[in-house]
Amino acid sequence: MAETLQQKLDLVQQRIHAACARAHRDPAGVRLLAVTKIFPVDVIREAHAIGLREFGENYVQEMETKAPAVADLEGARFHLIGHLQSNKTKKAAQIFQTIDSVDSVKLARRLDAEDVPLDITIEVKLSHEESKTGADAAGLTDLVEAVRTSRNLQLKGLMTVPPWSEDVELSRPYFAKLRELAARHNIAELSMGMSHDLEVAIEEGATWVRVGTALFGKRKKP
Ligand SMILES: *Cc1c(COP(=O)(O)O)cnc(C)c1O
């Protein structure tokens, strides 16, 4: 059984490599976003020490408290993967290098107005769950246009979170749909797949997988 973070990382890398082999993909084309929400700063520092550089956090306020203690980590980049309220764009633009949950034109305009260069990923909501956020596929054209015509934002990718299911095959149609939308809009990166369904996401073209539990263990409720 995997005990240390290094062992858990090795297992995640093996899963990524095996999925890439099945899908005839180069593993270099799948990047790992280590999701450290709820975990303390020591966990981020330990992950950085074994080579991880890209981190996902869900809450602006939580990252605000962590930021000073990770500011010295060479090459570390922080992605906001949780919903961003438009009254928190100033803070978010200061402490994150990339906002991966942009879901409205209004939010994109506010981020652009902060006058900081930011990478952007658009979160698309492909399910009908009330609890989920994300742009609808129908509004995507306007949102893509708003980001592409902005001064400070660089459109990198699309992200989605399918409905949770034990059966990972149920995630597949959502991942396939995201890939289609990205192709239609000529968008390169696809952030999809988490601890339980990263294989299916890689088979469907993920270029980023967002992994928390498989690396760091179970989270306590926020
Ligand atoms: C928490 C979270 C993850 C990580 O999920 P795990 O199942 O712990 O790997 C990935 N993406 C988003 C958007 C999250 O909120």
PDB file of N, CA, C and O in Angstrom, residues 121-169:
ATOM      1  N   THR A 121      -8.810  29.360 -18.031  1.00  0.00           N
ATOM      2  CA  THR A 121      -9.496  28.176 -18.527  1.00  0.00           C
ATOM      3  C   THR A 121     -10.977  28.408 -18.268  1.00  0.00           C
ATOM      4  O   THR A 121     -11.349  28.939 -17.222  1.00  0.00           O
ATOM      5  N   ILE A 122     -11.783  28.070 -19.236  1.00  0.00           N
ATOM      6  CA  ILE A 122     -13.228  28.256 -19.095  1.00  0.00           C
ATOM      7  C   ILE A 122     -13.835  26.964 -18.566  1.00  0.00           C
ATOM      8  O   ILE A 122     -13.581  25.883 -19.106  1.00  0.00           O
ATOM      9  N   GLU A 123     -14.614  27.101 -17.499  1.00  0.00           N
ATOM     10  CA  GLU A 123     -15.320  25.925 -16.974  1.00  0.00           C
ATOM     11  C   GLU A 123     -16.672  25.812 -17.671  1.00  0.00           C
ATOM     12  O   GLU A 123     -17.455  26.758 -17.696  1.00  0.00           O
ATOM     13  N   VAL A 124     -16.922  24.637 -18.212  1.00  0.00           N
ATOM     14  CA  VAL A 124     -18.178  24.397 -18.930  1.00  0.00           C
ATOM     15  C   VAL A 124     -19.014  23.424 -18.115  1.00  0.00           C
ATOM     16  O   VAL A 124     -18.521  22.397 -17.639  1.00  0.00           O
ATOM     17  N   LYS A 125     -20.282  23.773 -17.970  1.00  0.00           N
ATOM     18  CA  LYS A 125     -21.211  22.898 -17.250  1.00  0.00           C
ATOM     19  C   LYS A 125     -21.973  22.082 -18.286  1.00  0.00           C
ATOM     20  O   LYS A 125     -22.728  22.636 -19.084  1.00  0.00           O
ATOM     21  N   LEU A 126     -21.750  20.786 -18.260  1.00  0.00           N
ATOM     22  CA  LEU A 126     -22.368  19.924 -19.272  1.00  0.00           C
ATOM     23  C   LEU A 126     -23.477  19.059 -18.688  1.00  0.00           C
ATOM     24  O   LEU A 126     -24.146  18.329 -19.411  1.00  0.00           O
ATOM     25  N   SER A 127     -23.674  19.130 -17.365  1.00  0.00           N
ATOM     26  CA  SER A 127     -24.737  18.360 -16.720  1.00  0.00           C
ATOM     27  C   SER A 127     -25.829  19.330 -16.300  1.00  0.00           C
ATOM     28  O   SER A 127     -25.691  20.538 -16.451  1.00  0.00           O
ATOM     29  N   HIS A 128     -26.906  18.802 -15.755  1.00  0.00           N
ATOM     30  CA  HIS A 128     -27.995  19.682 -15.329  1.00  0.00           C
ATOM     31  C   HIS A 128     -28.069  19.819 -13.815  1.00  0.00           C
ATOM     32  O   HIS A 128     -29.077  20.226 -13.284  1.00  0.00           O
ATOM     33  N   GLU A 129     -26.974  19.499 -13.116  1.00  0.00           N
ATOM     34  CA  GLU A 129     -27.009  19.551 -11.659  1.00  0.00           C
ATOM     35  C   GLU A 129     -27.083  20.994 -11.162  1.00  0.00           C
ATOM     36  O   GLU A 129     -26.274  21.830 -11.552  1.00  0.00           O
ATOM     37  N   GLU A 130     -27.996  21.235 -10.248  1.00  0.00           N
ATOM     38  CA  GLU A 130     -28.152  22.570  -9.646  1.00  0.00           C
ATOM     39  C   GLU A 130     -26.870  23.033  -8.960  1.00  0.00           C
ATOM     40  O   GLU A 130     -26.538  24.206  -8.973  1.00  0.00           O
ATOM     41  N   SER A 131     -26.179  22.091  -8.314  1.00  0.00           N
ATOM     42  CA  SER A 131     -25.046  22.447  -7.473  1.00  0.00           C
ATOM     43  C   SER A 131     -23.803  22.841  -8.265  1.00  0.00           C
ATOM     44  O   SER A 131     -22.855  23.382  -7.717  1.00  0.00           O
ATOM     45  N   LYS A 132     -23.805  22.567  -9.568  1.00  0.00           N
ATOM     46  CA  LYS A 132     -22.583  22.826 -10.336  1.00  0.00           C
ATOM     47  C   LYS A 132     -22.584  24.204 -10.957  1.00  0.00           C
ATOM     48  O   LYS A 132     -23.629  24.739 -11.307  1.00  0.00           O
ATOM     49  N   THR A 133     -21.363  24.751 -11.116  1.00  0.00           N
ATOM     50  CA  THR A 133     -21.222  26.013 -11.835  1.00  0.00           C
ATOM     51  C   THR A 133     -20.514  25.734 -13.160  1.00  0.00           C
ATOM     52  O   THR A 133     -20.052  24.627 -13.404  1.00  0.00           O
ATOM     53  N   GLY A 134     -20.471  26.770 -14.000  1.00  0.00           N
ATOM     54  CA  GLY A 134     -19.842  26.614 -15.311  1.00  0.00           C
ATOM     55  C   GLY A 134     -20.700  27.287 -16.365  1.00  0.00           C
ATOM     56  O   GLY A 134     -21.889  27.472 -16.163  1.00  0.00           O
ATOM     57  N   ALA A 135     -20.043  27.672 -17.464  1.00  0.00           N
ATOM     58  CA  ALA A 135     -20.775  28.281 -18.575  1.00  0.00           C
ATOM     59  C   ALA A 135     -21.573  27.210 -19.298  1.00  0.00           C
ATOM     60  O   ALA A 135     -21.125  26.073 -19.381  1.00  0.00           O
ATOM     61  N   ASP A 136     -22.747  27.532 -19.855  1.00  0.00           N
ATOM     62  CA  ASP A 136     -23.404  26.512 -20.698  1.00  0.00           C
ATOM     63  C   ASP A 136     -22.716  26.497 -22.036  1.00  0.00           C
ATOM     64  O   ASP A 136     -22.187  27.518 -22.490  1.00  0.00           O
ATOM     65  N   ALA A 137     -22.803  25.338 -22.667  1.00  0.00           N
ATOM     66  CA  ALA A 137     -22.178  25.165 -23.975  1.00  0.00           C
ATOM     67  C   ALA A 137     -22.704  26.226 -24.947  1.00  0.00           C
ATOM     68  O   ALA A 137     -21.954  26.747 -25.775  1.00  0.00           O
ATOM     69  N   ALA A 138     -23.979  26.592 -24.794  1.00  0.00           N
ATOM     70  CA  ALA A 138     -24.597  27.561 -25.719  1.00  0.00           C
ATOM     71  C   ALA A 138     -23.965  28.953 -25.606  1.00  0.00           C
ATOM     72  O   ALA A 138     -23.884  29.678 -26.599  1.00  0.00           O
ATOM     73  N   GLY A 139     -23.510  29.312 -24.404  1.00  0.00           N
ATOM     74  CA  GLY A 139     -22.929  30.648 -24.231  1.00  0.00           C
ATOM     75  C   GLY A 139     -21.427  30.682 -24.445  1.00  0.00           C
ATOM     76  O   GLY A 139     -20.779  31.718 -24.246  1.00  0.00           O
ATOM     77  N   LEU A 140     -20.877  29.565 -24.846  1.00  0.00           N
ATOM     78  CA  LEU A 140     -19.417  29.452 -24.910  1.00  0.00           C
ATOM     79  C   LEU A 140     -18.789  30.378 -25.958  1.00  0.00           C
ATOM     80  O   LEU A 140     -17.728  30.957 -25.719  1.00  0.00           O
ATOM     81  N   THR A 141     -19.462  30.526 -27.100  1.00  0.00           N
ATOM     82  CA  THR A 141     -18.887  31.347 -28.174  1.00  0.00           C
ATOM     83  C   THR A 141     -18.624  32.774 -27.686  1.00  0.00           C
ATOM     84  O   THR A 141     -17.536  33.320 -27.909  1.00  0.00           O
ATOM     85  N   ASP A 142     -19.593  33.365 -27.001  1.00  0.00           N
ATOM     86  CA  ASP A 142     -19.429  34.735 -26.507  1.00  0.00           C
ATOM     87  C   ASP A 142     -18.319  34.830 -25.464  1.00  0.00           C
ATOM     88  O   ASP A 142     -17.565  35.805 -25.425  1.00  0.00           O
ATOM     89  N   LEU A 143     -18.244  33.831 -24.612  1.00  0.00           N
ATOM     90  CA  LEU A 143     -17.240  33.846 -23.554  1.00  0.00           C
ATOM     91  C   LEU A 143     -15.828  33.681 -24.142  1.00  0.00           C
ATOM     92  O   LEU A 143     -14.892  34.405 -23.747  1.00  0.00           O
ATOM     93  N   VAL A 144     -15.693  32.770 -25.088  1.00  0.00           N
ATOM     94  CA  VAL A 144     -14.396  32.574 -25.756  1.00  0.00           C
ATOM     95  C   VAL A 144     -13.955  33.878 -26.415  1.00  0.00           C
ATOM     96  O   VAL A 144     -12.805  34.317 -26.278  1.00  0.00           O
ATOM     97  N   GLU A 145     -14.901  34.527 -27.081  1.00  0.00           N
ATOM     98  CA  GLU A 145     -14.632  35.796 -27.765  1.00  0.00           C
ATOM     99  C   GLU A 145     -14.193  36.874 -26.751  1.00  0.00           C
ATOM    100  O   GLU A 145     -13.235  37.616 -26.987  1.00  0.00           O
ATOM    101  N   ALA A 146     -14.894  36.937 -25.622  1.00  0.00           N
ATOM    102  CA  ALA A 146     -14.575  37.949 -24.607  1.00  0.00           C
ATOM    103  C   ALA A 146     -13.158  37.748 -24.075  1.00  0.00           C
ATOM    104  O   ALA A 146     -12.411  38.709 -23.874  1.00  0.00           O
ATOM    105  N   VAL A 147     -12.769  36.493 -23.850  1.00  0.00           N
ATOM    106  CA  VAL A 147     -11.413  36.239 -23.338  1.00  0.00           C
ATOM    107  C   VAL A 147     -10.384  36.530 -24.426  1.00  0.00           C
ATOM    108  O   VAL A 147      -9.355  37.168 -24.176  1.00  0.00           O
ATOM    109  N   ARG A 148     -10.690  36.108 -25.646  1.00  0.00           N
ATOM    110  CA  ARG A 148      -9.705  36.284 -26.734  1.00  0.00           C
ATOM    111  C   ARG A 148      -9.508  37.754 -27.109  1.00  0.00           C
ATOM    112  O   ARG A 148      -8.450  38.110 -27.613  1.00  0.00           O
ATOM    113  N   THR A 149     -10.495  38.581 -26.878  1.00  0.00           N
ATOM    114  CA  THR A 149     -10.346  39.986 -27.241  1.00  0.00           C
ATOM    115  C   THR A 149      -9.922  40.843 -26.043  1.00  0.00           C
ATOM    116  O   THR A 149      -9.871  42.058 -26.139  1.00  0.00           O
ATOM    117  N   SER A 150      -9.628  40.190 -24.906  1.00  0.00           N
ATOM    118  CA  SER A 150      -9.230  40.945 -23.717  1.00  0.00           C
ATOM    119  C   SER A 150      -7.766  41.374 -23.844  1.00  0.00           C
ATOM    120  O   SER A 150      -7.053  40.899 -24.719  1.00  0.00           O
ATOM    121  N   ARG A 151      -7.344  42.235 -22.939  1.00  0.00           N
ATOM    122  CA  ARG A 151      -5.957  42.700 -23.003  1.00  0.00           C
ATOM    123  C   ARG A 151      -5.013  41.842 -22.173  1.00  0.00           C
ATOM    124  O   ARG A 151      -3.863  41.647 -22.512  1.00  0.00           O
ATOM    125  N   ASN A 152      -5.516  41.306 -21.072  1.00  0.00           N
ATOM    126  CA  ASN A 152      -4.624  40.664 -20.095  1.00  0.00           C
ATOM    127  C   ASN A 152      -4.813  39.160 -19.941  1.00  0.00           C
ATOM    128  O   ASN A 152      -4.056  38.518 -19.216  1.00  0.00           O
ATOM    129  N   LEU A 153      -5.853  38.634 -20.592  1.00  0.00           N
ATOM    130  CA  LEU A 153      -6.180  37.221 -20.376  1.00  0.00           C
ATOM    131  C   LEU A 153      -5.737  36.380 -21.564  1.00  0.00           C
ATOM    132  O   LEU A 153      -5.896  36.782 -22.711  1.00  0.00           O
ATOM    133  N   GLN A 154      -5.183  35.196 -21.249  1.00  0.00           N
ATOM    134  CA  GLN A 154      -4.739  34.244 -22.276  1.00  0.00           C
ATOM    135  C   GLN A 154      -5.616  33.010 -22.171  1.00  0.00           C
ATOM    136  O   GLN A 154      -5.554  32.310 -21.155  1.00  0.00           O
ATOM    137  N   LEU A 155      -6.377  32.731 -23.191  1.00  0.00           N
ATOM    138  CA  LEU A 155      -7.246  31.548 -23.136  1.00  0.00           C
ATOM    139  C   LEU A 155      -6.427  30.284 -23.387  1.00  0.00           C
ATOM    140  O   LEU A 155      -5.781  30.139 -24.418  1.00  0.00           O
ATOM    141  N   LYS A 156      -6.440  29.381 -22.395  1.00  0.00           N
ATOM    142  CA  LYS A 156      -5.646  28.158 -22.502  1.00  0.00           C
ATOM    143  C   LYS A 156      -6.507  26.926 -22.739  1.00  0.00           C
ATOM    144  O   LYS A 156      -6.114  26.027 -23.478  1.00  0.00           O
ATOM    145  N   GLY A 157      -7.621  26.828 -22.022  1.00  0.00           N
ATOM    146  CA  GLY A 157      -8.325  25.553 -22.094  1.00  0.00           C
ATOM    147  C   GLY A 157      -9.766  25.606 -21.648  1.00  0.00           C
ATOM    148  O   GLY A 157     -10.311  26.664 -21.318  1.00  0.00           O
ATOM    149  N   LEU A 158     -10.353  24.417 -21.646  1.00  0.00           N
ATOM    150  CA  LEU A 158     -11.699  24.202 -21.110  1.00  0.00           C
ATOM    151  C   LEU A 158     -11.591  23.191 -19.969  1.00  0.00           C
ATOM    152  O   LEU A 158     -10.751  22.289 -19.997  1.00  0.00           O
ATOM    153  N   MET A 159     -12.482  23.366 -18.995  1.00  0.00           N
ATOM    154  CA  MET A 159     -12.514  22.446 -17.852  1.00  0.00           C
ATOM    155  C   MET A 159     -13.947  21.992 -17.645  1.00  0.00           C
ATOM    156  O   MET A 159     -14.877  22.766 -17.898  1.00  0.00           O
ATOM    157  N   THR A 160     -14.132  20.751 -17.207  1.00  0.00           N
ATOM    158  CA  THR A 160     -15.466  20.337 -16.786  1.00  0.00           C
ATOM    159  C   THR A 160     -15.374  19.332 -15.643  1.00  0.00           C
ATOM    160  O   THR A 160     -14.346  18.658 -15.470  1.00  0.00           O
ATOM    161  N   VAL A 161     -16.448  19.277 -14.866  1.00  0.00           N
ATOM    162  CA  VAL A 161     -16.578  18.303 -13.779  1.00  0.00           C
ATOM    163  C   VAL A 161     -17.887  17.545 -14.001  1.00  0.00           C
ATOM    164  O   VAL A 161     -18.958  18.113 -13.816  1.00  0.00           O
ATOM    165  N   PRO A 162     -17.810  16.295 -14.432  1.00  0.00           N
ATOM    166  CA  PRO A 162     -19.057  15.555 -14.649  1.00  0.00           C
ATOM    167  C   PRO A 162     -19.730  15.193 -13.321  1.00  0.00           C
ATOM    168  O   PRO A 162     -19.088  15.264 -12.270  1.00  0.00           O
ATOM    169  N   PRO A 163     -21.003  14.797 -13.368  1.00  0.00           N
ATOM    170  CA  PRO A 163     -21.666  14.356 -12.137  1.00  0.00           C
ATOM    171  C   PRO A 163     -20.874  13.214 -11.510  1.00  0.00           C
ATOM    172  O   PRO A 163     -20.333  12.373 -12.225  1.00  0.00           O
ATOM    173  N   TRP A 164     -20.796  13.203 -10.193  1.00  0.00           N
ATOM    174  CA  TRP A 164     -20.067  12.145  -9.507  1.00  0.00           C
ATOM    175  C   TRP A 164     -20.764  10.806  -9.716  1.00  0.00           C
ATOM    176  O   TRP A 164     -21.981  10.702  -9.576  1.00  0.00           O
ATOM    177  N   SER A 165     -19.975   9.786 -10.043  1.00  0.00           N
ATOM    178  CA  SER A 165     -20.527   8.434 -10.079  1.00  0.00           C
ATOM    179  C   SER A 165     -19.427   7.436  -9.759  1.00  0.00           C
ATOM    180  O   SER A 165     -18.268   7.663 -10.104  1.00  0.00           O
ATOM    181  N   GLU A 166     -19.794   6.352  -9.094  1.00  0.00           N
ATOM    182  CA  GLU A 166     -18.862   5.242  -8.880  1.00  0.00           C
ATOM    183  C   GLU A 166     -18.419   4.669 -10.223  1.00  0.00           C
ATOM    184  O   GLU A 166     -17.305   4.180 -10.369  1.00  0.00           O
ATOM    185  N   ASP A 167     -19.349   4.698 -11.177  1.00  0.00           N
ATOM    186  CA  ASP A 167     -19.081   4.111 -12.486  1.00  0.00           C
ATOM    187  C   ASP A 167     -18.401   5.151 -13.374  1.00  0.00           C
ATOM    188  O   ASP A 167     -19.050   6.042 -13.922  1.00  0.00           O
ATOM    189  N   VAL A 168     -17.085   5.022 -13.504  1.00  0.00           N
ATOM    190  CA  VAL A 168     -16.316   6.058 -14.210  1.00  0.00           C
ATOM    191  C   VAL A 168     -16.688   6.150 -15.690  1.00  0.00           C
ATOM    192  O   VAL A 168     -16.487   7.194 -16.315  1.00  0.00           O
ATOM    193  N   GLU A 169     -17.250   5.084 -16.226  1.00  0.00           N
ATOM    194  CA  GLU A 169     -17.659   5.125 -17.637  1.00  0.00           C
ATOM    195  C   GLU A 169     -18.726   6.199 -17.871  1.00  0.00           C
ATOM    196  O   GLU A 169     -18.878   6.706 -18.986  1.00  0.00           O
TER     197      GLU A 169
END
